[in-house]
Structures are given as structure tokens and as C-alpha cells.
XYZ file of C-alpha atoms in Angstrom:
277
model
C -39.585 4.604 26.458
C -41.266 7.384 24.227
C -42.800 5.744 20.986
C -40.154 7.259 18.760
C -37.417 5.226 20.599
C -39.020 2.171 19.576
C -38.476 2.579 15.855
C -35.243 0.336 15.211
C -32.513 2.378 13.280
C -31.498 -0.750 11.123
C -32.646 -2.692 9.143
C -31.106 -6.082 10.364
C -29.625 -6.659 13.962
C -26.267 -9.206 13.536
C -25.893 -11.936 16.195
C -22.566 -12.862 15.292
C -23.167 -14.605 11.723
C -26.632 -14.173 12.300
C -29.056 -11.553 11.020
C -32.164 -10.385 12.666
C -34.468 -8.639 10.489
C -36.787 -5.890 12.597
C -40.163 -4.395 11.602
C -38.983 -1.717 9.016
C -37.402 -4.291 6.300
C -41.189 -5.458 5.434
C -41.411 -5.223 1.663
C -44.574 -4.431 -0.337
C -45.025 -7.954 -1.160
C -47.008 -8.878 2.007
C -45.097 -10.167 5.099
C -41.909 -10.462 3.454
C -38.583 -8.979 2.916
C -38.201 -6.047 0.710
C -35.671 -6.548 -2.555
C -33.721 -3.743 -1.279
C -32.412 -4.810 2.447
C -32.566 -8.520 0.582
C -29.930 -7.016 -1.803
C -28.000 -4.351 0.482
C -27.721 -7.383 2.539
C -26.053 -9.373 -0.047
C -24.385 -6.681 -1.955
C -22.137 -6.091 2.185
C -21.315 -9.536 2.177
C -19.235 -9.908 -1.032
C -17.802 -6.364 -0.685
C -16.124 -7.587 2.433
C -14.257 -10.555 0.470
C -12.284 -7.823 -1.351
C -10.126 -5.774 0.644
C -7.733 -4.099 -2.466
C -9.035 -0.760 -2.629
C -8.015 -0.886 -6.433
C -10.929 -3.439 -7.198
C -13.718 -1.744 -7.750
C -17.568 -3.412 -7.703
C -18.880 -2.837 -10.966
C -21.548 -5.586 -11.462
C -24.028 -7.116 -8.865
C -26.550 -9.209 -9.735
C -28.981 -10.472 -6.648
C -31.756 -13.517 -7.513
C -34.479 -12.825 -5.443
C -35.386 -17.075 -5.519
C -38.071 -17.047 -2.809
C -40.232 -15.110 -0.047
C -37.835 -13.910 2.529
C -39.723 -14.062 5.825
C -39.172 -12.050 8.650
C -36.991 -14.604 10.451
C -33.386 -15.022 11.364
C -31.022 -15.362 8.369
C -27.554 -16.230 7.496
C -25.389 -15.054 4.496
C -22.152 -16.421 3.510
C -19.749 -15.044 0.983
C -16.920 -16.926 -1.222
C -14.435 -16.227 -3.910
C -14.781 -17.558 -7.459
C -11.465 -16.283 -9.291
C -9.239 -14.244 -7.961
C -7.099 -12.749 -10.666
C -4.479 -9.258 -11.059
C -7.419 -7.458 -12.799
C -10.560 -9.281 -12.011
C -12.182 -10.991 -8.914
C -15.457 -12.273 -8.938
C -17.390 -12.945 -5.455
C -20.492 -15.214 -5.049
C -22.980 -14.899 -1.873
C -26.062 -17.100 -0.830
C -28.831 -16.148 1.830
C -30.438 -18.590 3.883
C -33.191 -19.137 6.207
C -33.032 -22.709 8.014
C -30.998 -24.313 5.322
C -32.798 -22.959 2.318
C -31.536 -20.584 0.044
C -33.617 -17.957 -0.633
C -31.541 -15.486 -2.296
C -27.875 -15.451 -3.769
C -25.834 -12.784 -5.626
C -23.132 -12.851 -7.935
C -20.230 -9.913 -7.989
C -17.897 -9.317 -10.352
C -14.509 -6.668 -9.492
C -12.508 -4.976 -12.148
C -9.136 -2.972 -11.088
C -8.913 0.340 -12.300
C -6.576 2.031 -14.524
C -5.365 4.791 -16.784
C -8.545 5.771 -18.796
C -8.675 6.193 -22.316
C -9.461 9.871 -23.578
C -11.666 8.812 -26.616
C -15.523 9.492 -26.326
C -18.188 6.716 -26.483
C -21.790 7.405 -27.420
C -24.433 7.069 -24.611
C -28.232 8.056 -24.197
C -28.576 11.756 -22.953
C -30.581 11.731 -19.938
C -31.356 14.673 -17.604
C -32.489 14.065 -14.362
C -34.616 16.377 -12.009
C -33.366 18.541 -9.879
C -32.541 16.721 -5.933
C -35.287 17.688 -4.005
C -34.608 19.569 -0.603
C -34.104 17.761 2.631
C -37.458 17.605 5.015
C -37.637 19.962 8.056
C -37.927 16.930 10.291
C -37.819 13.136 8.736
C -40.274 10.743 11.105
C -38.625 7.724 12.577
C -40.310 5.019 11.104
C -39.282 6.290 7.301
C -37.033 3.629 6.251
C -35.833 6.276 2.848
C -36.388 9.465 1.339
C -38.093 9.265 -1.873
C -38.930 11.862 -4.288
C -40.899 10.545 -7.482
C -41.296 12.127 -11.091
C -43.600 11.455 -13.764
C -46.824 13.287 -14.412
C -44.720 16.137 -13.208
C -41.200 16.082 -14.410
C -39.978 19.060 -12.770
C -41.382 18.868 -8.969
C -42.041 15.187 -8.029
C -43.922 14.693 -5.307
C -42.767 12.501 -1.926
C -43.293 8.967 -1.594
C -43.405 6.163 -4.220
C -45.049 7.415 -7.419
C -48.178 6.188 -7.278
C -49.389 9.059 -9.323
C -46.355 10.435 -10.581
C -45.540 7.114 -12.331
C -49.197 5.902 -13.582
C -48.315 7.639 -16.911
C -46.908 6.546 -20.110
C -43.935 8.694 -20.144
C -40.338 8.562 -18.670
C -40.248 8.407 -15.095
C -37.459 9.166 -12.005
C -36.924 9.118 -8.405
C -34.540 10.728 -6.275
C -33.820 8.868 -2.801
C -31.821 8.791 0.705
C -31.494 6.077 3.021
C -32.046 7.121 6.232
C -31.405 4.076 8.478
C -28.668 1.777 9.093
C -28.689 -1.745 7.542
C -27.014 -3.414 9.578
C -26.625 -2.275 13.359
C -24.874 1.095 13.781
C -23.039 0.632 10.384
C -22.389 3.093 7.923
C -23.203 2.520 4.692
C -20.758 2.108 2.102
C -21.307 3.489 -1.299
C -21.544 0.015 -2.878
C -24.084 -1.529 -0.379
C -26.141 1.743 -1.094
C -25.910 1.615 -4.568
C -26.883 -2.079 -4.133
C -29.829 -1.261 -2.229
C -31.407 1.352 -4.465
C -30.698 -0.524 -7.631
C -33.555 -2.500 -6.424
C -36.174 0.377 -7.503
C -35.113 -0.392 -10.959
C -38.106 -3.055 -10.896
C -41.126 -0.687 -9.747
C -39.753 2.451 -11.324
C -39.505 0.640 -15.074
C -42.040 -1.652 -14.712
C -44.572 1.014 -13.632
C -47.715 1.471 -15.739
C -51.268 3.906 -16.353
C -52.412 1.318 -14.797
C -49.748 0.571 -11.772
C -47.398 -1.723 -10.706
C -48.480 -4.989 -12.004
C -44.924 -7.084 -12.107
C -42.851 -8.500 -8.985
C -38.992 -8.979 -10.126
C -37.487 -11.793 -9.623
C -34.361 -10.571 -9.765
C -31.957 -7.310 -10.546
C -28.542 -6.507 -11.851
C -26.326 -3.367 -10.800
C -23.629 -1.856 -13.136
C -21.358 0.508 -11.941
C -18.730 2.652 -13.288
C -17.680 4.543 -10.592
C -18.856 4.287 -7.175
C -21.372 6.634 -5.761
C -20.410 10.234 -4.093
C -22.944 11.115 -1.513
C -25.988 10.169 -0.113
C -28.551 10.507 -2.621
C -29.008 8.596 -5.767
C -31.086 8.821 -8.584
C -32.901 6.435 -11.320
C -34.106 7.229 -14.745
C -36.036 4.890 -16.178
C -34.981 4.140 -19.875
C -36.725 0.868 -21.004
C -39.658 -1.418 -20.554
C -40.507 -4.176 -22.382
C -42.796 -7.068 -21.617
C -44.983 -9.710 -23.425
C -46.897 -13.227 -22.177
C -46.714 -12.066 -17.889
C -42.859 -11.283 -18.617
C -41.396 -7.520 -18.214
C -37.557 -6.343 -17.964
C -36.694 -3.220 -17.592
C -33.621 -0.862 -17.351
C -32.455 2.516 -15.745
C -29.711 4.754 -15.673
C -28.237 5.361 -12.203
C -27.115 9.029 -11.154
C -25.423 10.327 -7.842
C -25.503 14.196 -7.746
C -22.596 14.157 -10.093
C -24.539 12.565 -12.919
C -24.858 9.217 -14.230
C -22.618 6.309 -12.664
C -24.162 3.223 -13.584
C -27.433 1.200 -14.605
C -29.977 -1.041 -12.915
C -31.733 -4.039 -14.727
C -34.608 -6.102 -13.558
C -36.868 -9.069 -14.850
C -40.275 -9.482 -13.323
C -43.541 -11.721 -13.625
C -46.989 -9.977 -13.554
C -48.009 -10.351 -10.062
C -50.655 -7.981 -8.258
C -50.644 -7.133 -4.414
C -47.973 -4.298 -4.615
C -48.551 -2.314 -0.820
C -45.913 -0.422 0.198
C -45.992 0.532 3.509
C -47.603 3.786 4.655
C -44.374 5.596 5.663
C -43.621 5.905 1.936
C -46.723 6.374 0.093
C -47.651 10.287 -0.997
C -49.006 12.658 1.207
């Protein structure tokens, strides 16, 4: 077996309601889970409990409650109301019967829109970057950060780009599966890059000093395509406490927004695969 056929292509290998986590869903918290695959994880589970097409995910809120280690886990999903225009979906994570993460979901059924305009925040996000010649097999994403340089970015997680005191953004693109050989949907993607929210707002001159304990996605639409976007829009933190919100963009433009709270906490270490250069 060549060395590049040993780099899983998931995230998490299912054993009927089982799910084994391999090697590339280590988080940059030491030997733990990553938000994101914690998250994507849940975010699949209570998409599944809705099968009208009409209901569309528009809120997901995951509580990161403890270290998830790199063992066997089990998530189960369950309706809370189930109404004509609104369904709301609870899910809970555990490892050996303790819960170590849980998410909340709420559905809304779409309709005829009204034509009146609302005020938002103009935001313009950076151009996507282009697509690497050849992407190596143990890069769990594509990420393109912006700070210091608004315009160009550079690869990996902004360690530079984001040690600034100005706006920051990051284009990315999964590039594995999270579960087996599954495709993912647009919801379990948008659930998994919502966790960026934390670093990306929470980001510093001086680095990433918070861990979040938790993160909300709002969506207004679901995503189109492959690669989606954050803008980060506030920070705001006082006594070890930060939270911190972004706007979400697919190549469209802006679909949604990502909230986190955190707790000062050093010891951020992504892996190498991501990091610049």
C-alpha cells in the first residue's frame, strides 16, 4: 500500500450506529476532536429527522460540553415539535454514556417572500481563491485566509493574515468525506464551517487566545456549491469571556451567520496540513 492510500477519506467510519473517528478529525486542541467534524457530525444527524424538502434548516446551535477523544462515539437524534411551519430537532453525542456534545435545530417551511427591503451590514468578501494544481491527501480542507492582506490571502489558517486588528475572512473547501463515502449535504457543510466562526472572530495581534465552547449557525438559504466563506463582523470580550459573530457567504453572497462564545484558553496547534506555507 503506497503511503498516500493510507490517508482515510473521512472523517468518521460508521459501524452501524457507531462512529469511528480516524486520524484526520484531530482538532487543534491537543488529542481531541475538532469543533467542526464534532458539529458536521451533529448537524447530519438532525437533518435526517426531517425528510419534507419544504423545511428548511435555518438555525443550529452545537454545545461543545467536553473533550471529544478519539474514541468510538454514538449520536442519536429526536424530535421536539413537529408543527405545519416549524420543526425543531434535538441531537446528543456520546462517548461511553457521557454526553459530550449536543445540538439543537430548529426548521422553518418556506414560502412566498415578501418584496420589501430590510437593512443589513454591507460586507464584501474577497475574491474565491483558485483551486490547487494538486491537493495532498492528508489536507482535511482548503483554506484561504485574509487579513493583513485583504485582497490575496494566503493558504492555511491565518496565522499572519489574522494577527491584525482589522476585519478578517477565509474562504474554504472540504475536501474529504465525513462520514464514509458520503456526500456532503449543503447543511452538514454549512454546519461544519460555521465552526471557524470561533478562531476567525476571536483572532487577535496577538493570536488565538479563546477556545469556544460552543457555536450557533443561521441560515437563510442553504448553501450552493462547495466553497463557503466567513467575514468576521464582531468581537467582543471582557473578564476571559469573548463572543463573536460572522457573516456566512457561498459564491452567491451572503446566506447566513455564525456565532460563537469562547473562554481564554492557550494551546491553539492546528495541525501542519493547514498551517501557511
Amino acid at each position: 500500500m503506497s503511503p498516500s492510500a493510507k490517508v482515510p477519506t473521512c472523517f468518521f467510519v460508521a459501524d452501524d450506529d457507531v462512529y469511528h473517528p480516524t486520524r484526520l478529525a484531530r482538532g487543534p486542541w491537543g488529542p481531541h476532536l475538532s469543533g467542526n467534524y464534532v458539529g458536521g457530525l451533529l448537524g447530519r444527524a438532525v437533518e435526517r429527522q426531517v425528510s419534507d424538502p419544504d423545511l428548511q434548516p435555518v438555525r443550529l446551535t452545537v454545545d461543545l460540553l467536553r473533550p471529544v477523544a478519539p474514541q468510538p462515539l454514538r449520536v442519536d437524534a429526536y424530535g421536539v415539535r413537529q408543527g405545519r411551519r416549524i420543526q425543531l430537532v434535538d441531537a446528543v453525542m456520546r462517548q461511553e454514556d457521557t454526553m459530550v456534545a449536543r445540538a439543537s435545530a430548529l426548521f422553518l417551511r418556506r414560502s412566498e417572500h415578501p418584496t420589501a427591503t430590510a437593512w443589513t451590514l454591507p460586507i464584501t468578501m474577497p475574491d474565491i481563491p483558485p483551486e490547487p494544481d494538486v491537493i495532498p491527501d492528508d489536507l482535511p480542507m482548503l483554506l484561504q485566509s485574509y487579513g493583513r492582506d485583504p485582497v490575496h490571502g494566503s493558504p492555511g489558517v491565518g496565522v499572519d493574515q489574522w494577527r491584525h486588528d482589522g476585519q478578517k475572512f477565509v474562504w474554504m473547501r472540504e475536501t474529504k468525506f465525513l462520514v464514509d463515502d458520503e456526500p456532503l449535504s449543503p447543511f452538514t457543510r454549512a454546519a461544519m464551517a460555521a465552526d471557524v466562526t470561533s478562531s476567525l472572530t476571536h483572532w487577535s495581534t496577538a493570536g488565538l487566545q479563546f477556545v469556544n465552547a460552543d457555536y450557533t449557525l443561521t441560515l437563510s438559504r442553504l448553501p450552493r456549491g462547495v466553497h463557503l466563506g466567513l467575514a468576521s463582523v464582531t468581537h467582543y470580550s471582557q473578564s476571559g469571556v469573548a463572543t463573536g459573530v460572522a457573516t456566512i457567504f457561498d459564491r452567491e453572497g451572503p446566506i447566513g451567520s455564525g456565532m460563537a462564545t469562547a473562554l481564554a484558553n492557550s494551546g491553539f496547534t492546528p495541525p501542519p496540513s493547514i498551517m501557511p506555507g
